[in-house]
Coordinates of C-alpha atoms in Angstrom, one line a residue:
X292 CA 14.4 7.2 -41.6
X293 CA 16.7 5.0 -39.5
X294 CA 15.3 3.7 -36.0
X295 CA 17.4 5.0 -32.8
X296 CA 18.3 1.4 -30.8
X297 CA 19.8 2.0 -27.4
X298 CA 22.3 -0.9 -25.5
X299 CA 22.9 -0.8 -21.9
X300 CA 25.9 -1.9 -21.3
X301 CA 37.6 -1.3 -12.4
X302 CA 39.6 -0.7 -9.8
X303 CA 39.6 -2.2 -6.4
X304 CA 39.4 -0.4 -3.1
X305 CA 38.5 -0.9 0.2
X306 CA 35.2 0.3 2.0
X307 CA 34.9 0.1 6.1
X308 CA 32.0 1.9 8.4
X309 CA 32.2 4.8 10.5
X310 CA 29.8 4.1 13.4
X311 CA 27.7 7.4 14.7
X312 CA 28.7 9.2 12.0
X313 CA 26.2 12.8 11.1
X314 CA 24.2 12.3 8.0
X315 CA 23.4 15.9 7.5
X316 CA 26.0 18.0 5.2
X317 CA 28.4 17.5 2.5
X318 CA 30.3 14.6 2.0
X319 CA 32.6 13.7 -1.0
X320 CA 36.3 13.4 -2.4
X321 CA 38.2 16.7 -2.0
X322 CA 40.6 18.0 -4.8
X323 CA 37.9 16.8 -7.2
X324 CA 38.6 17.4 -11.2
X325 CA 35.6 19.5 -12.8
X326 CA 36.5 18.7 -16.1
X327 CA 36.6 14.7 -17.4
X328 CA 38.2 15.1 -20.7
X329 CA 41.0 17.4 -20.7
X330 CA 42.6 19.4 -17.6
X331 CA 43.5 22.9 -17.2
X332 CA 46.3 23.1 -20.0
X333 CA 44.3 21.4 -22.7
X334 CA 46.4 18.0 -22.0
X335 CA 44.6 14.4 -21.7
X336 CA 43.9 13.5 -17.9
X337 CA 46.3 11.9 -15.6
X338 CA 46.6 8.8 -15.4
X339 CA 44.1 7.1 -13.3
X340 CA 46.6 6.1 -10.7
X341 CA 47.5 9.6 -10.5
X342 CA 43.8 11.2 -10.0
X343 CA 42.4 12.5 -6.6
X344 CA 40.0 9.4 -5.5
X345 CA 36.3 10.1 -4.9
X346 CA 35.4 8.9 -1.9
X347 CA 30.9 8.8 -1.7
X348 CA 29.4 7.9 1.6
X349 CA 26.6 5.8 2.1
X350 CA 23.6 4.1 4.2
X351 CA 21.2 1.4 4.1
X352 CA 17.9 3.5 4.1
X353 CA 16.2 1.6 6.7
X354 CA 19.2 2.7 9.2
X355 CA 22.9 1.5 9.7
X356 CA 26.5 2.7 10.4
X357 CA 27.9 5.1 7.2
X358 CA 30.3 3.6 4.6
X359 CA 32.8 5.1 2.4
X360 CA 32.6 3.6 -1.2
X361 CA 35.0 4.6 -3.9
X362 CA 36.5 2.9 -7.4
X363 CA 33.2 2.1 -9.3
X364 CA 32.3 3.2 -13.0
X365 CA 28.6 1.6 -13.1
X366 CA 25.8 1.3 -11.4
X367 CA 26.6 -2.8 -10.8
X368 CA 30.1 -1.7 -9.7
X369 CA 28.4 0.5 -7.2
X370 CA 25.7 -1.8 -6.2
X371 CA 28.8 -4.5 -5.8
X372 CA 30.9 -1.2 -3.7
X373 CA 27.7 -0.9 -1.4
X374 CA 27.2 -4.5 -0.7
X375 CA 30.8 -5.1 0.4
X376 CA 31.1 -2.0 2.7
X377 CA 27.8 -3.6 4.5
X378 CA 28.8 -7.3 4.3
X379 CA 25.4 -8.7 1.8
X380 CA 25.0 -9.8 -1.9
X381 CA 24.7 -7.1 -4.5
X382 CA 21.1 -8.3 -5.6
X383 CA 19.9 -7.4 -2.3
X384 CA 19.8 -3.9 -3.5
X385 CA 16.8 -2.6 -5.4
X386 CA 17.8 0.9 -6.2
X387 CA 19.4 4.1 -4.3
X388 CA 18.1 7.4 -3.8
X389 CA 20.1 10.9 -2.9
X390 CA 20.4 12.9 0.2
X391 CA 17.0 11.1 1.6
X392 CA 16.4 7.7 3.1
X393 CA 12.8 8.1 1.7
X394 CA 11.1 6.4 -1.2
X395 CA 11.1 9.4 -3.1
X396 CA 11.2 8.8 -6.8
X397 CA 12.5 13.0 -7.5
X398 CA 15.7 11.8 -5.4
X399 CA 16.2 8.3 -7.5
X400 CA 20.0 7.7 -8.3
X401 CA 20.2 7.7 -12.2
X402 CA 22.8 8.0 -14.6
X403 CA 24.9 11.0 -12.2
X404 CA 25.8 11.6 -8.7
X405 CA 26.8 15.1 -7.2
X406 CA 30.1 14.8 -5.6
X407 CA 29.0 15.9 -2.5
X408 CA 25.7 13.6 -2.3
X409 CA 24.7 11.2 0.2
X410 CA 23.8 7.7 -1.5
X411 CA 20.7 6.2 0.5
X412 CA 20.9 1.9 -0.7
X413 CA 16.9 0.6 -0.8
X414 CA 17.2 -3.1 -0.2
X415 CA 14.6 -6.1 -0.4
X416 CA 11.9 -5.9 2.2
X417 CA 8.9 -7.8 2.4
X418 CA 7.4 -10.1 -0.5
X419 CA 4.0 -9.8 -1.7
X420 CA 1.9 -11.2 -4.3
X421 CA -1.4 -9.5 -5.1
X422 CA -4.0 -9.9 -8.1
X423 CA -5.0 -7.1 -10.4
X424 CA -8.5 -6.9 -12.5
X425 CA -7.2 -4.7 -15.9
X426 CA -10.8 -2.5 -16.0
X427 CA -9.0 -0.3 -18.4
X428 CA -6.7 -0.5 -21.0
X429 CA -4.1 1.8 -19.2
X430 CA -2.8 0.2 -15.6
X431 CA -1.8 4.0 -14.1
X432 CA 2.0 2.8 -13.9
X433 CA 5.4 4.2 -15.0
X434 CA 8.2 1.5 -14.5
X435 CA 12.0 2.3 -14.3
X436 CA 14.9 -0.4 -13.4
X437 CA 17.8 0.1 -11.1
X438 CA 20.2 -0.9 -14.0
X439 CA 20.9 -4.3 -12.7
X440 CA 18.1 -5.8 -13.7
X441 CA 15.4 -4.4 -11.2
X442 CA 12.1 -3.0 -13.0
X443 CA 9.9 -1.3 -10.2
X444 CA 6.9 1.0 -10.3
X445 CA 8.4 5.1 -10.4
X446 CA 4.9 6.5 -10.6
X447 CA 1.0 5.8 -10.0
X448 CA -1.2 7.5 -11.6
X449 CA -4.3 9.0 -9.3
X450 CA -7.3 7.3 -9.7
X451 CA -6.0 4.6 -12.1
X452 CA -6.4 0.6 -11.8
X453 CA -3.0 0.0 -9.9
X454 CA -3.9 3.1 -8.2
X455 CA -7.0 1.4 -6.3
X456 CA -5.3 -1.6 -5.4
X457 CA -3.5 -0.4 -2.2
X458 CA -1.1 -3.0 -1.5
X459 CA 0.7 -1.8 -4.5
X460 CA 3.5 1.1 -3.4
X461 CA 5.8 3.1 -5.4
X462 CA 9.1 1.4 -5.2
X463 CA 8.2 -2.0 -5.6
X464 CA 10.3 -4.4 -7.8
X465 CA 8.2 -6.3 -10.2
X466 CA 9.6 -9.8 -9.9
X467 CA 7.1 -12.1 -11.7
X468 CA 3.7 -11.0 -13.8
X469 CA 1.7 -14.5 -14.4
X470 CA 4.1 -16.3 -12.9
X471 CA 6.5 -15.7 -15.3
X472 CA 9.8 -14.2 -13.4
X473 CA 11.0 -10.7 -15.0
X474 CA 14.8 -10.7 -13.3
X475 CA 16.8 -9.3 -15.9
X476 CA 14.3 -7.7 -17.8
X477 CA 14.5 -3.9 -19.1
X478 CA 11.7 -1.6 -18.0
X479 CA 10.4 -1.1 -21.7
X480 CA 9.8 -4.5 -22.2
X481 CA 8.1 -5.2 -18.5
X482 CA 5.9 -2.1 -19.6
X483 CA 5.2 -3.6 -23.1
X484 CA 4.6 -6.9 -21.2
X485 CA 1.8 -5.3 -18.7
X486 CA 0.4 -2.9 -22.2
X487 CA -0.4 -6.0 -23.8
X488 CA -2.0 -8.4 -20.7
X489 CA -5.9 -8.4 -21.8
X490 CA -8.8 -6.0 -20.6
X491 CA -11.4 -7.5 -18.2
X492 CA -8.9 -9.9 -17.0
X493 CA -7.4 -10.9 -14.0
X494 CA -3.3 -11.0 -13.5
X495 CA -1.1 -11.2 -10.6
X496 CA 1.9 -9.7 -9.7
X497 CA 4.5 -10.6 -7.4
X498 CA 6.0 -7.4 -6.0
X499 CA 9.2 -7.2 -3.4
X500 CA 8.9 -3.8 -1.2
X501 CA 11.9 -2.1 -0.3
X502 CA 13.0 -2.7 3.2
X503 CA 11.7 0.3 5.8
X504 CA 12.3 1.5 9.2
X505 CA 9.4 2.1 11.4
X506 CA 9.7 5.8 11.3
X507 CA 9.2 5.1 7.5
X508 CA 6.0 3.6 7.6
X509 CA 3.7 6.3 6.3
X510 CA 0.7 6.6 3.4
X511 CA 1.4 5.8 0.2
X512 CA 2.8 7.9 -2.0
X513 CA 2.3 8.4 -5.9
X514 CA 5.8 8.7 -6.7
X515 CA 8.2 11.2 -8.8
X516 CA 6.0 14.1 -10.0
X517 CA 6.8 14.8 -13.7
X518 CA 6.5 18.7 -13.2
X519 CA 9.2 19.0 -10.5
X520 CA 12.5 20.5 -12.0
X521 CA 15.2 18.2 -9.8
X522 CA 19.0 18.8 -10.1
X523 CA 21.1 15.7 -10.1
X524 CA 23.4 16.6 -7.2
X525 CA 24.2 19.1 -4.8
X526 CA 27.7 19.5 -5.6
X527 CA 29.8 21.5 -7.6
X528 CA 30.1 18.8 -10.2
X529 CA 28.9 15.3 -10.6
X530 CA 30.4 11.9 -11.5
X531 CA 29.1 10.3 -14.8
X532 CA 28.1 6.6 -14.9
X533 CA 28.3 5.2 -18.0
X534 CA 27.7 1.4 -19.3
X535 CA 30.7 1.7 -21.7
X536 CA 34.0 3.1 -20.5
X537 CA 34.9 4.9 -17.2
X538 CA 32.3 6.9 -14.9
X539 CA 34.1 10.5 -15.5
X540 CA 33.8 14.0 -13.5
X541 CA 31.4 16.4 -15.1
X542 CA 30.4 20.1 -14.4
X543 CA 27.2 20.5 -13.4
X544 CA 24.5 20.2 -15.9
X545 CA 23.3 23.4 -17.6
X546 CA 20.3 24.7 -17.8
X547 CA 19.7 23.5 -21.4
X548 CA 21.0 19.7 -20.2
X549 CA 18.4 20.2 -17.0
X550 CA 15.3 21.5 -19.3
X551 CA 15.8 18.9 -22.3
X552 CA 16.9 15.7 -20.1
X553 CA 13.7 16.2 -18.3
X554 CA 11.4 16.8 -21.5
X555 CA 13.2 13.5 -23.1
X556 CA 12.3 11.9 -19.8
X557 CA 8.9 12.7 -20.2
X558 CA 8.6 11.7 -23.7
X559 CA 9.8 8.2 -22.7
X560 CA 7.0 7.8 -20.0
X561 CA 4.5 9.5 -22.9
X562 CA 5.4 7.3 -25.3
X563 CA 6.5 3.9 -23.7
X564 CA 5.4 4.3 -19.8
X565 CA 8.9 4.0 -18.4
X566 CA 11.1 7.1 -16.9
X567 CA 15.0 6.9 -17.1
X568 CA 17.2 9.6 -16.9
X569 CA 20.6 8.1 -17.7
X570 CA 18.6 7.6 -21.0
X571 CA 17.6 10.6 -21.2
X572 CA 20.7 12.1 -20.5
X573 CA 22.8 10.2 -23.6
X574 CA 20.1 10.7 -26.0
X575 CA 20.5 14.6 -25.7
X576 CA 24.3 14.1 -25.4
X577 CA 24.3 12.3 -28.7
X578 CA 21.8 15.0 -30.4
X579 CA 23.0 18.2 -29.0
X580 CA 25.5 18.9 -32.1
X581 CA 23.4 17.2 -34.7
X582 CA 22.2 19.3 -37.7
X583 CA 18.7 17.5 -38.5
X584 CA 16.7 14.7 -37.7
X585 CA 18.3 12.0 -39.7
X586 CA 21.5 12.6 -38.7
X587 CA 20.2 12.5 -35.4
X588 CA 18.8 9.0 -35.6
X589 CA 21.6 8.1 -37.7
X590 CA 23.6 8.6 -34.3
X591 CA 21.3 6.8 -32.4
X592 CA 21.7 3.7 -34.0
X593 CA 25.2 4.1 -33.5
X594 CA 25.4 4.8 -29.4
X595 CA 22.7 2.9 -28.3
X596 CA 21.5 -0.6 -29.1
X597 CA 18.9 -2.5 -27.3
X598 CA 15.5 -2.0 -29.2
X599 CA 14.2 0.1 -32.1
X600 CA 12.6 3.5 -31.3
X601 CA 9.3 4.5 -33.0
X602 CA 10.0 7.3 -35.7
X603 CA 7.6 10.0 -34.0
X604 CA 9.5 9.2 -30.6
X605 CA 12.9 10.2 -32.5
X606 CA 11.2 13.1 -34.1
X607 CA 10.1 14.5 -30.8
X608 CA 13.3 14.1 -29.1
X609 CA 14.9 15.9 -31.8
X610 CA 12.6 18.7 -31.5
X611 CA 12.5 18.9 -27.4
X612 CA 16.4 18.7 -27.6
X613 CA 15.7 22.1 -30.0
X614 CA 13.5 23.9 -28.4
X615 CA 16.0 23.4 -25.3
X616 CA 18.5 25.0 -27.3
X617 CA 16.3 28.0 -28.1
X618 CA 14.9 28.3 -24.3
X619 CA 12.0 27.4 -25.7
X620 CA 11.2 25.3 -22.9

């Protein structure tokens, strides 16, 4: 049986702030398209030039003015959007969360974005470097990345090895493990990388905490909990980032989307310690019309490219993305 690979892979507008502007409420494009692929009278779209522009607004989560960001297809064009409205460099940003200025992992910007939510941008705080005794063979932690080359820790296991060393938070980018800098590197290979450091061993990290007010300063928390059932926005539709091609409008996703993203989700922190959602998302996009496992994996190979997924893994998938179908979940 083939093994399913997965690659991650521009129009110009103007931001400005709106000083004392309410954060609380809707906010989004008006006259925005529900469907992305055809309209109303089974034609192909507008042309872009043509289309109603979205219009998102946006914060820094430790506090500032609100910006008004349009014209981005990715997450880097985003990031890129965000920086200019508030005058820094794009790496600056770790990751963005939705309709909170917390460090709440349920509320992490992924692969969507309701067109009516409010997009919170996390940026680099203070530095820390701290060392960590591996007792076990399991560190506690589930790693995502921001999709520009940001891994940081989603989740912390209670009562695990990270989860005793305090100075460690949820949202912190892992920059270096060893010494050795990670920049750039996907979340499955910084949680392969930390699998395979050795038991009964000291390592250090080098961690960079997102930036908080004081209002945010507050226990610790373990991050995203697996069991929550989150919806991706708050509006009537969402926009669709995508690595290849243009972001594109979306309905809401259905109940069988919500149910099996989330199971795929958990599979990925089950079987390789990371949580991503975009992921998550395209794999049951790509399986939802396939007849059997094969072709299934067949398809993976096709849409998505960066490493080889164990056979069981696409087995499972195949299976979660059926018993979604049958509201078996």
């Amino acid at each position: 049986m083939p093994l399913g690979p997965w690659r991650k892979k521009n129009k110009s507008t103007k931001e400005h702030l709106v000083d004392n502007e309410e954060v609380s409420g809707g906010h989004a494009g008006a006259g925005s398209p529900r469907k992305s692929v055809v309209n109303g009278a089974g034609l192909p779209p507008p042309p872009a030039d043509l289309r109603p522009k979205l219009v998102f607004h946006t914060q820094l989560a430790h506090g500032s003015p609100t910006g008004r960001i349009e014209g981005f297809s990715n997450v880097k064009e985003l990031y890129a959007k965000i920086a200019e409205a508030f005058n820094f460099s794009p790496p600056e940003i770790l990751f963005c969360t939705l309709n909170t200025h917390k460090i709440d992992m349920d509320k992490l910007l992924g692969g969507q974005i309701g067109l009516e939510d409010f997009i919170f941008a996390h940026v680099k705080g203070l530095k820390k470097e701290v060392e960590v005794y591996k007792s076990e063979d399991a560190l506690g932690l589930t790693i995502t990345d921001n999709g520009a080359g940001y891994a940081f820790i989603k989740r912390i296991k209670d009562g695990s090895v990270v989860d005793r060393v305090k100075v460690i938070c949820v949202g912190d980018h892992i920059e270096c493990i060893n010494g050795r800098n990670i920049v750039g590197t996907r979340h499955y290979e910084v949680a392969r990388m930390l699998k395979e450091l050795p038991r009964d061993k000291s390592f250090t990290l080098k961690l960079v905490e997102p930036m908080k007010a004081f209002e945010m300063l507050e226990p610790r928390s373990k991050g995203a909990k697996p069991a929550n059932d989150n919806k991706m926005g708050t509006g009537r539709g969402t926009l669709r980032l995508r690595s290849k091609g243009p972001a594109t409008v979306e309905d809401e996703p259905t109940e069988f989307e919500e149910k099996a993203v989330k199971k795929v989700d958990d599979l990925l922190e089950s079987y390789m310690g990371i949580r991503d959602t975009e992921l998550a998302a395209t794999m049951v996009e790509v399986g939802r019309d396939k007849k059997n496992p094969d072709e299934f994996a067949m398809a993976l190979d096709e849409t998505l490219g960066d490493f080889a997924f164990p056979d069981e893994f696409v087995f499972d998938v195949w299976g979660a993305i059926g018993d979604a179908k049958q509201g078996r979940l």
